[in-house]
PDB file of C-alpha atoms and ligand atoms in Angstrom:
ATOM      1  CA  UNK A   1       0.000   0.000   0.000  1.00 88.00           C
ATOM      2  CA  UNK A   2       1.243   3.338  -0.757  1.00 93.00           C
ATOM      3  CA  UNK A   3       0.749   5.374   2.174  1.00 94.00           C
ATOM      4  CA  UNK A   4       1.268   8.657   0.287  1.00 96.00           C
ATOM      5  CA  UNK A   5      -1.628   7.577  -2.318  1.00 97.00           C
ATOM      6  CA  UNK A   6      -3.842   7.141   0.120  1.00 97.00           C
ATOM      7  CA  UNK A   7      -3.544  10.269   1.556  1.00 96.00           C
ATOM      8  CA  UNK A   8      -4.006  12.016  -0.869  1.00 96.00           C
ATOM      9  CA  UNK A   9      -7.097  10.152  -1.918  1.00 97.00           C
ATOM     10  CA  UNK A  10      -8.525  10.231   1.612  1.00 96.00           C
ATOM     11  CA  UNK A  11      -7.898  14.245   1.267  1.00 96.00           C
ATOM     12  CA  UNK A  12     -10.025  14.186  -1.726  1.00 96.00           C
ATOM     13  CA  UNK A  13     -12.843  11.997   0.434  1.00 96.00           C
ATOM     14  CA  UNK A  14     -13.298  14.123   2.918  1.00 95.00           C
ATOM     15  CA  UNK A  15     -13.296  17.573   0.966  1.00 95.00           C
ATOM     16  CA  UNK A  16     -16.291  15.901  -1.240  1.00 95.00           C
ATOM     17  CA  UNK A  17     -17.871  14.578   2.089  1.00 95.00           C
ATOM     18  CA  UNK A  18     -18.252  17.902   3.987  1.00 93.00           C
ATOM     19  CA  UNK A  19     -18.957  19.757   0.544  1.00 93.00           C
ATOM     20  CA  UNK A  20     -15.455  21.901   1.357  1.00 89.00           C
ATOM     21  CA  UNK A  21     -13.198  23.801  -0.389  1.00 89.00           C
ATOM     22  CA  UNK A  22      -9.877  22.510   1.831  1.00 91.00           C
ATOM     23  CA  UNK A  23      -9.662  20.755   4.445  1.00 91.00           C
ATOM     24  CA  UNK A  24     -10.635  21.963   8.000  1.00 93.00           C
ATOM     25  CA  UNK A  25      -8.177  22.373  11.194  1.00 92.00           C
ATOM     26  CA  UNK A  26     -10.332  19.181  13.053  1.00 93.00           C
ATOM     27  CA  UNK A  27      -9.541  16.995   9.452  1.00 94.00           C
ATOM     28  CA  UNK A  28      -6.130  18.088   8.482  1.00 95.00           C
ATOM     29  CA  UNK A  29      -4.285  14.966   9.450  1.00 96.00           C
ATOM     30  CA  UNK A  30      -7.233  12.639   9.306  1.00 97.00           C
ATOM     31  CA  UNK A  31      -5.391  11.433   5.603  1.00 97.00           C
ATOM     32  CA  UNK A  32      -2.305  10.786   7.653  1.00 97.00           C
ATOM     33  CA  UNK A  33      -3.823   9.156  10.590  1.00 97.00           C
ATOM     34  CA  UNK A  34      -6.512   6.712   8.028  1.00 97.00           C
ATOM     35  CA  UNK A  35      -3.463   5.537   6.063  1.00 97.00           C
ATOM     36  CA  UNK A  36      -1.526   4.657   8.809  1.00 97.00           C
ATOM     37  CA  UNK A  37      -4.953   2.928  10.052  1.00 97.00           C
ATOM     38  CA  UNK A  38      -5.744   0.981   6.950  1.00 96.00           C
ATOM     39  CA  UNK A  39      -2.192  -0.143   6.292  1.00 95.00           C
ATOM     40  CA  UNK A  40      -2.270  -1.943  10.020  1.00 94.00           C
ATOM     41  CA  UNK A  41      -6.286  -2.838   9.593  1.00 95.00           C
ATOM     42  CA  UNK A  42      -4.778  -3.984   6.286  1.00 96.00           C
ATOM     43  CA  UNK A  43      -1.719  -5.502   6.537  1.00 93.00           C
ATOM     44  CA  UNK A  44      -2.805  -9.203   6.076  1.00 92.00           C
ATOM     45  CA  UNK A  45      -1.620  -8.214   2.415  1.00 92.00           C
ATOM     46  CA  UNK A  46       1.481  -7.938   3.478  1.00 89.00           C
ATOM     47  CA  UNK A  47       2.055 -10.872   5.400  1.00 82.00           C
ATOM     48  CA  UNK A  48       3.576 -14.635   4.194  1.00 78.00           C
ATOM     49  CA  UNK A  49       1.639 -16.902   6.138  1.00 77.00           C
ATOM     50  CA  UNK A  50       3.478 -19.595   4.296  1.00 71.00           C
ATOM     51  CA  UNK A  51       6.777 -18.928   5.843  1.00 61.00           C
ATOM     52  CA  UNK A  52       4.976 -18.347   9.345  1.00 58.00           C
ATOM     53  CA  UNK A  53       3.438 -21.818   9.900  1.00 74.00           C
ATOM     54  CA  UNK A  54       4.924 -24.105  12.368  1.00 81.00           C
ATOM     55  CA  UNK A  55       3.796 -27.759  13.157  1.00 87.00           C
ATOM     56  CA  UNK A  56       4.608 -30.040  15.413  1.00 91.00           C
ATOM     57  CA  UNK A  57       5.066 -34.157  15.074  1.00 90.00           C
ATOM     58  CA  UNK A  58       2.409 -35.630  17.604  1.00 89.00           C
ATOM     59  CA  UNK A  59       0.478 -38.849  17.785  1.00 88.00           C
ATOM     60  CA  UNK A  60      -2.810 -36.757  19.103  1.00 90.00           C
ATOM     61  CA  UNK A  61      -5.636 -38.267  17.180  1.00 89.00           C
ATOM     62  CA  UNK A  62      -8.791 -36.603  19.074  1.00 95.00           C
ATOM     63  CA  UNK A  63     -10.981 -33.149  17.740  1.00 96.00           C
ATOM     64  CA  UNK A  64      -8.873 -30.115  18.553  1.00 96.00           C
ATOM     65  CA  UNK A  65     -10.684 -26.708  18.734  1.00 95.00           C
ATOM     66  CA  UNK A  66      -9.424 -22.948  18.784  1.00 95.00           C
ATOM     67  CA  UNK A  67     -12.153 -20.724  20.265  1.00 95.00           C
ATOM     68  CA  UNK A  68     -13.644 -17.040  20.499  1.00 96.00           C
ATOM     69  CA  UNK A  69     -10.573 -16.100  18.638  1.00 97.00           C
ATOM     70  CA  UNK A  70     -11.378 -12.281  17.729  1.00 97.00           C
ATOM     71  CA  UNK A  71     -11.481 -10.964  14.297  1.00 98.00           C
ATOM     72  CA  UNK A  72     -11.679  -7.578  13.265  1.00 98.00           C
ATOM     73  CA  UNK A  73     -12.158  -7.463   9.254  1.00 98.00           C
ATOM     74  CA  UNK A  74     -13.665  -4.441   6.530  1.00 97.00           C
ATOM     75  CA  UNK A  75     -16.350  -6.089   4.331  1.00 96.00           C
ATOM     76  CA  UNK A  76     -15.661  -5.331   0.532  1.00 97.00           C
ATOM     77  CA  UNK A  77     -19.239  -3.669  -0.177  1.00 95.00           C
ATOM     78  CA  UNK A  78     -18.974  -0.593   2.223  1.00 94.00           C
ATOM     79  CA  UNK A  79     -15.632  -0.601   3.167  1.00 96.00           C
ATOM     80  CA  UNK A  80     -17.132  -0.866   7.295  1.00 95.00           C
ATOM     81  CA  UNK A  81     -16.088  -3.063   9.910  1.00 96.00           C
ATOM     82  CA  UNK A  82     -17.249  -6.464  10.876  1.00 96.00           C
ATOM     83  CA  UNK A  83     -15.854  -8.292  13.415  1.00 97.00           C
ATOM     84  CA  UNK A  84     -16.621 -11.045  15.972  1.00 98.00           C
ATOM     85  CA  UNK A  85     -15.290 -14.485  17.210  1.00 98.00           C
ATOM     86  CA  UNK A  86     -13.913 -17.573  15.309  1.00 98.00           C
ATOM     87  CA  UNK A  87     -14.143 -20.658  15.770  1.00 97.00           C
ATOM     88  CA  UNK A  88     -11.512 -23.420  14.447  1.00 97.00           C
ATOM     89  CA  UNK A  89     -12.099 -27.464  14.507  1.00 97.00           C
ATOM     90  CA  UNK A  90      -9.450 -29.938  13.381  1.00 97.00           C
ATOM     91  CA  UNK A  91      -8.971 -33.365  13.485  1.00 97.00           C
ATOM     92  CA  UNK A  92      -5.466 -34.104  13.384  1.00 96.00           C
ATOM     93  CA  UNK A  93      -3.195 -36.499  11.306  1.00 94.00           C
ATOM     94  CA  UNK A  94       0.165 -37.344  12.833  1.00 93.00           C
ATOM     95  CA  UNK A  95       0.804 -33.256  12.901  1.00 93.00           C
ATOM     96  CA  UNK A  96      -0.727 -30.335  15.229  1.00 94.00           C
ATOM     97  CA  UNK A  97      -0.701 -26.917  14.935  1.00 91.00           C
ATOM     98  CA  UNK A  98       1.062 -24.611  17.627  1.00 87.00           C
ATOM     99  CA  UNK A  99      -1.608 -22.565  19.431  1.00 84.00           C
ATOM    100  CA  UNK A 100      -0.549 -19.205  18.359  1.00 86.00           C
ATOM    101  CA  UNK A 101      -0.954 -20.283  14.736  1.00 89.00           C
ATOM    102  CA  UNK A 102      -4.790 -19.964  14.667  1.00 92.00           C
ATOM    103  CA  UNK A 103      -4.560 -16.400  15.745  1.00 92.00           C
ATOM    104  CA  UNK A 104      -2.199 -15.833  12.822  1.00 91.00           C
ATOM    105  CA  UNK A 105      -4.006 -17.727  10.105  1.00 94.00           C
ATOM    106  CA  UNK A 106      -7.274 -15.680  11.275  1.00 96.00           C
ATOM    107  CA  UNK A 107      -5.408 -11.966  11.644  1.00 94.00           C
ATOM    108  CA  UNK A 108      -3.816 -12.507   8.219  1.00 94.00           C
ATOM    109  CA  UNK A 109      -7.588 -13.637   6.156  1.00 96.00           C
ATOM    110  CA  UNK A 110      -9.499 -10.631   8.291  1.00 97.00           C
ATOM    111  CA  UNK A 111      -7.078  -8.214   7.552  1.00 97.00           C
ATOM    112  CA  UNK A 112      -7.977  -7.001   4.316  1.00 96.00           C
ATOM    113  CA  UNK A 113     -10.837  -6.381   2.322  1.00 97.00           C
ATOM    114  CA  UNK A 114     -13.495  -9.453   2.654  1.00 94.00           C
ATOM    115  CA  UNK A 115     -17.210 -10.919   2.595  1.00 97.00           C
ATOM    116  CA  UNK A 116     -17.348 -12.958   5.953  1.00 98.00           C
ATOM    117  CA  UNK A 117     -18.406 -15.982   3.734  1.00 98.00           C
ATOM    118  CA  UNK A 118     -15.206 -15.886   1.948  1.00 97.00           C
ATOM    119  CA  UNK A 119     -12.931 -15.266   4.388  1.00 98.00           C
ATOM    120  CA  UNK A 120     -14.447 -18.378   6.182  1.00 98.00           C
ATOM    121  CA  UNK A 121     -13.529 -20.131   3.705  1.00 98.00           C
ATOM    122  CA  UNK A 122     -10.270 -19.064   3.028  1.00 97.00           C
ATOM    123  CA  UNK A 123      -9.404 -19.427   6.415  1.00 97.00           C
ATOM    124  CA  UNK A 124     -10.929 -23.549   6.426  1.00 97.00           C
ATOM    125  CA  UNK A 125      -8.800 -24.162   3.197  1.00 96.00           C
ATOM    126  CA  UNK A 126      -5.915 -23.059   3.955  1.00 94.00           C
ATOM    127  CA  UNK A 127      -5.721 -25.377   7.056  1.00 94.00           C
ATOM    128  CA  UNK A 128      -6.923 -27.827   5.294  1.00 94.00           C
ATOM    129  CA  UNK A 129      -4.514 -27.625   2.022  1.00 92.00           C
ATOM    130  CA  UNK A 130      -1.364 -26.650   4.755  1.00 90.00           C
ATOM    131  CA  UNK A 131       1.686 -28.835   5.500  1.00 89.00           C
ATOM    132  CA  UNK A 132      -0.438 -29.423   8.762  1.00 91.00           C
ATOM    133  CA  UNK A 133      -2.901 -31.751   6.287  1.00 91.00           C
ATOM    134  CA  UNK A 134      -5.848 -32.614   9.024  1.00 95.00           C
ATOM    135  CA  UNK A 135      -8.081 -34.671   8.383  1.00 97.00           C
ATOM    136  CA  UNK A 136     -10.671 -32.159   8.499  1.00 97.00           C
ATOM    137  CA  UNK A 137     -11.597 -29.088   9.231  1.00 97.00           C
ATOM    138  CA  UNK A 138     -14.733 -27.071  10.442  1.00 97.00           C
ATOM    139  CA  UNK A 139     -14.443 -23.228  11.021  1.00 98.00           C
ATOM    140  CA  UNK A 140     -17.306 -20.967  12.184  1.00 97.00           C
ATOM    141  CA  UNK A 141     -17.196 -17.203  11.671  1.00 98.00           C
ATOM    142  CA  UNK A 142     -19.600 -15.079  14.045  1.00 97.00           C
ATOM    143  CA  UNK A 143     -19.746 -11.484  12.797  1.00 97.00           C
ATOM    144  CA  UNK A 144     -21.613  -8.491  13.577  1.00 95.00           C
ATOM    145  CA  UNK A 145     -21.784  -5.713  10.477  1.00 94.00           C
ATOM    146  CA  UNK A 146     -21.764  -2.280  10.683  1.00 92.00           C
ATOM    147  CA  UNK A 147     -22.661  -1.622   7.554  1.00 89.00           C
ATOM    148  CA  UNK A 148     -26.071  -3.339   8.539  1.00 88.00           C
ATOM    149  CA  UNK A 149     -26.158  -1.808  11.821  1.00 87.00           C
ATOM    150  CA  UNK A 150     -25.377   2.033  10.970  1.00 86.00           C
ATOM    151  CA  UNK A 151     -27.900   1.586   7.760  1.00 81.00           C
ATOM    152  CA  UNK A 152     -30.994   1.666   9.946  1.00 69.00           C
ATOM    153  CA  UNK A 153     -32.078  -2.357   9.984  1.00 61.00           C
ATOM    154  CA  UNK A 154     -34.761  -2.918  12.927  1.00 65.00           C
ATOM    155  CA  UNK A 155     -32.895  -5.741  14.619  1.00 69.00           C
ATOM    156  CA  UNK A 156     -30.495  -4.171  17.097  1.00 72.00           C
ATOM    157  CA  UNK A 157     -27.758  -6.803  17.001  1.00 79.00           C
ATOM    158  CA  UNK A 158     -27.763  -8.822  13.916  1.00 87.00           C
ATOM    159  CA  UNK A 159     -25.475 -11.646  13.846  1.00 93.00           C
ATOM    160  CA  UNK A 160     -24.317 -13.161  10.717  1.00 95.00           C
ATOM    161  CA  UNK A 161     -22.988 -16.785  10.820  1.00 97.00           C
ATOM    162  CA  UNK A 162     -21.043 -18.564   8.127  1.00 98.00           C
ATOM    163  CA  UNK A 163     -19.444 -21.961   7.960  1.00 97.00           C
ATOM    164  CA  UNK A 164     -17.103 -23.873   6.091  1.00 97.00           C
ATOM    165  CA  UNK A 165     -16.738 -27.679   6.936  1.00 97.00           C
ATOM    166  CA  UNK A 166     -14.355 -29.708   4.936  1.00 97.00           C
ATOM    167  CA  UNK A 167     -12.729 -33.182   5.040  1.00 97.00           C
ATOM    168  CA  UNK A 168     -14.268 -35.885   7.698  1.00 97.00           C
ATOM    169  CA  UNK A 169     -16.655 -33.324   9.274  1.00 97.00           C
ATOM    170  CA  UNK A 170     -18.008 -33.491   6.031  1.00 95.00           C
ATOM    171  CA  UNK A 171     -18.202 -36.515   5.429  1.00 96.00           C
ATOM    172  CA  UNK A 172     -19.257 -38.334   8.514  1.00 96.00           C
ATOM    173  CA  UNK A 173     -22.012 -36.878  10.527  1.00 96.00           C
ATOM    174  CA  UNK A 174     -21.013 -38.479  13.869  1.00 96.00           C
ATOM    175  CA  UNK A 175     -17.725 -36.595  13.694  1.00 95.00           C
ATOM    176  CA  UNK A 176     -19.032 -33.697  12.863  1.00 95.00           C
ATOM    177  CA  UNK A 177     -21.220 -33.714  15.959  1.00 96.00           C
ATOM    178  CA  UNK A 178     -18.721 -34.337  18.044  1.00 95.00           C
ATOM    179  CA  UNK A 179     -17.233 -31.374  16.589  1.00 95.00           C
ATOM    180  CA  UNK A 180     -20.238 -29.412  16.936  1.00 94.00           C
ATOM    181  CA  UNK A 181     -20.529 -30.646  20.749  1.00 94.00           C
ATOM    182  CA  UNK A 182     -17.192 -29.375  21.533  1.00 93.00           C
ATOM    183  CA  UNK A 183     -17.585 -26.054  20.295  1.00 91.00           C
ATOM    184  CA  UNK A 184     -20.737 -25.730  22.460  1.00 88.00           C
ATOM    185  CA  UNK A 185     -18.833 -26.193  25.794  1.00 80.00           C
TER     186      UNK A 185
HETATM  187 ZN1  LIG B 201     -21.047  -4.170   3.866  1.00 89.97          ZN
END
C-alpha cells in the first residue's frame, strides 16, 4: 500500500464529504492518521503466512478446537467493519498446529478487504490444504456488520454466521457432531 496515495485520496474523500473547499483544522491529518490505520487494519496483504506456519510431530488423534478467537475485518461492499469471534475445529493427522498459529491464520484472512463468507472459507482451506494436512476441518465465523447496523435495519444486534466444513466433518455426521458438541462447551 502506498501510504502517500492514500492520503491524498482520503484528502479528496473528505473535501467531497463535507462539501469543502480545503480541508478543515479538526480533518487536516485525518489522511495521515486513516493511512496509517488501513495499512495496520490492512496488513494481512502484506504478510507470508506460508513462511509463518509451524507444526509439530504428535500422535494426538482426538478433535482439537481454537475458540472465540477475535477478528476484526472491513467487508468489501462498504468498506465498514465487521468483526466477531472464530471458531476453528481440526482433526489431526500425525501433525498439530502450535496454538498461536490460529490467531495468525485468522489476523492474516481478516485483515484485508473481505465478505465474511469468503474469508471463512479461506481461512478452512488453507488449514486444510497446509503442510499441517488434518483430516478435516470445520471453522465458524460469528460477525456483527456495521454496515447493517449504521444503515438503519430494525434488529439491534444482527449476527451473521457462516461456515465452512471440509474433510471428515463433512463426510461423517457423527464426527461432525462431536465437533459441533465441543464447540458448544
Ligand atoms: Zn457491507
Amino acid at each position: 500500500m502506498d501510504k502517500k496515495k492514500v492520503e491524498s485520496l482520503v484528502k479528496e474523500l473528505l473535501i467531497e464529504i463535507e462539501g469543502e473547499s480545503n480541508l478543515r483544522e479538526g480533518t487536516l491529518n485525518t489522511p495521515k492518521r486513516v493511512a496509517n490505520a488501513y495499512s495496520e487494519i490492512f496488513n494481512g496483504y502484506e504478510q507470508d503466512l506460508e513462511e509463518d506456519i509451524t507444526i509439530f510431530k504428535a500422535s494426538y488423534s482426538e478433535i482439537i478446537i481454537s475458540k472465540d478467537i477475535r477478528f476484526y475485518s472491513m467487508c468489501e461492499h462498504h468498506i465498514l467493519p465487521y468483526y466477531g469471534k472464530v471458531d476453528i475445529a481440526y482433526l489431526p493427522f500425525e501433525h498439530i498446529l502450535g496454538i498461536s498459529k490460529f490467531a495468525r491464520i485468522v489476523n492474516y484472512f481478516s485483515h484485508r478487504l473481505n465478505v465474511q463468507e469468503r474469508m471463512t472459507d479461506n481461512i478452512a482451506n488453507y488449514i486444510m490444504n497446509s503442510n499441517l494436512k488434518p483430516r478435516g476441518v470445520m471453522v465458524i465465523v460469528k460477525g456483527t456488520h456495521l454496515c447493517e447496523i449504521m444503515r438503519g435495519v430494525k434488529e439491534p444486534n444482527p449476527i451473521m454466521i457462516t461456515s465452512a466444513i471440509k474433510g471428515i466433518f463433512k463426510e461423517n455426521i457423527a464426527t461432525r457432531n462431536e465437533a459441533l458438541q465441543l464447540l458448544k462447551i
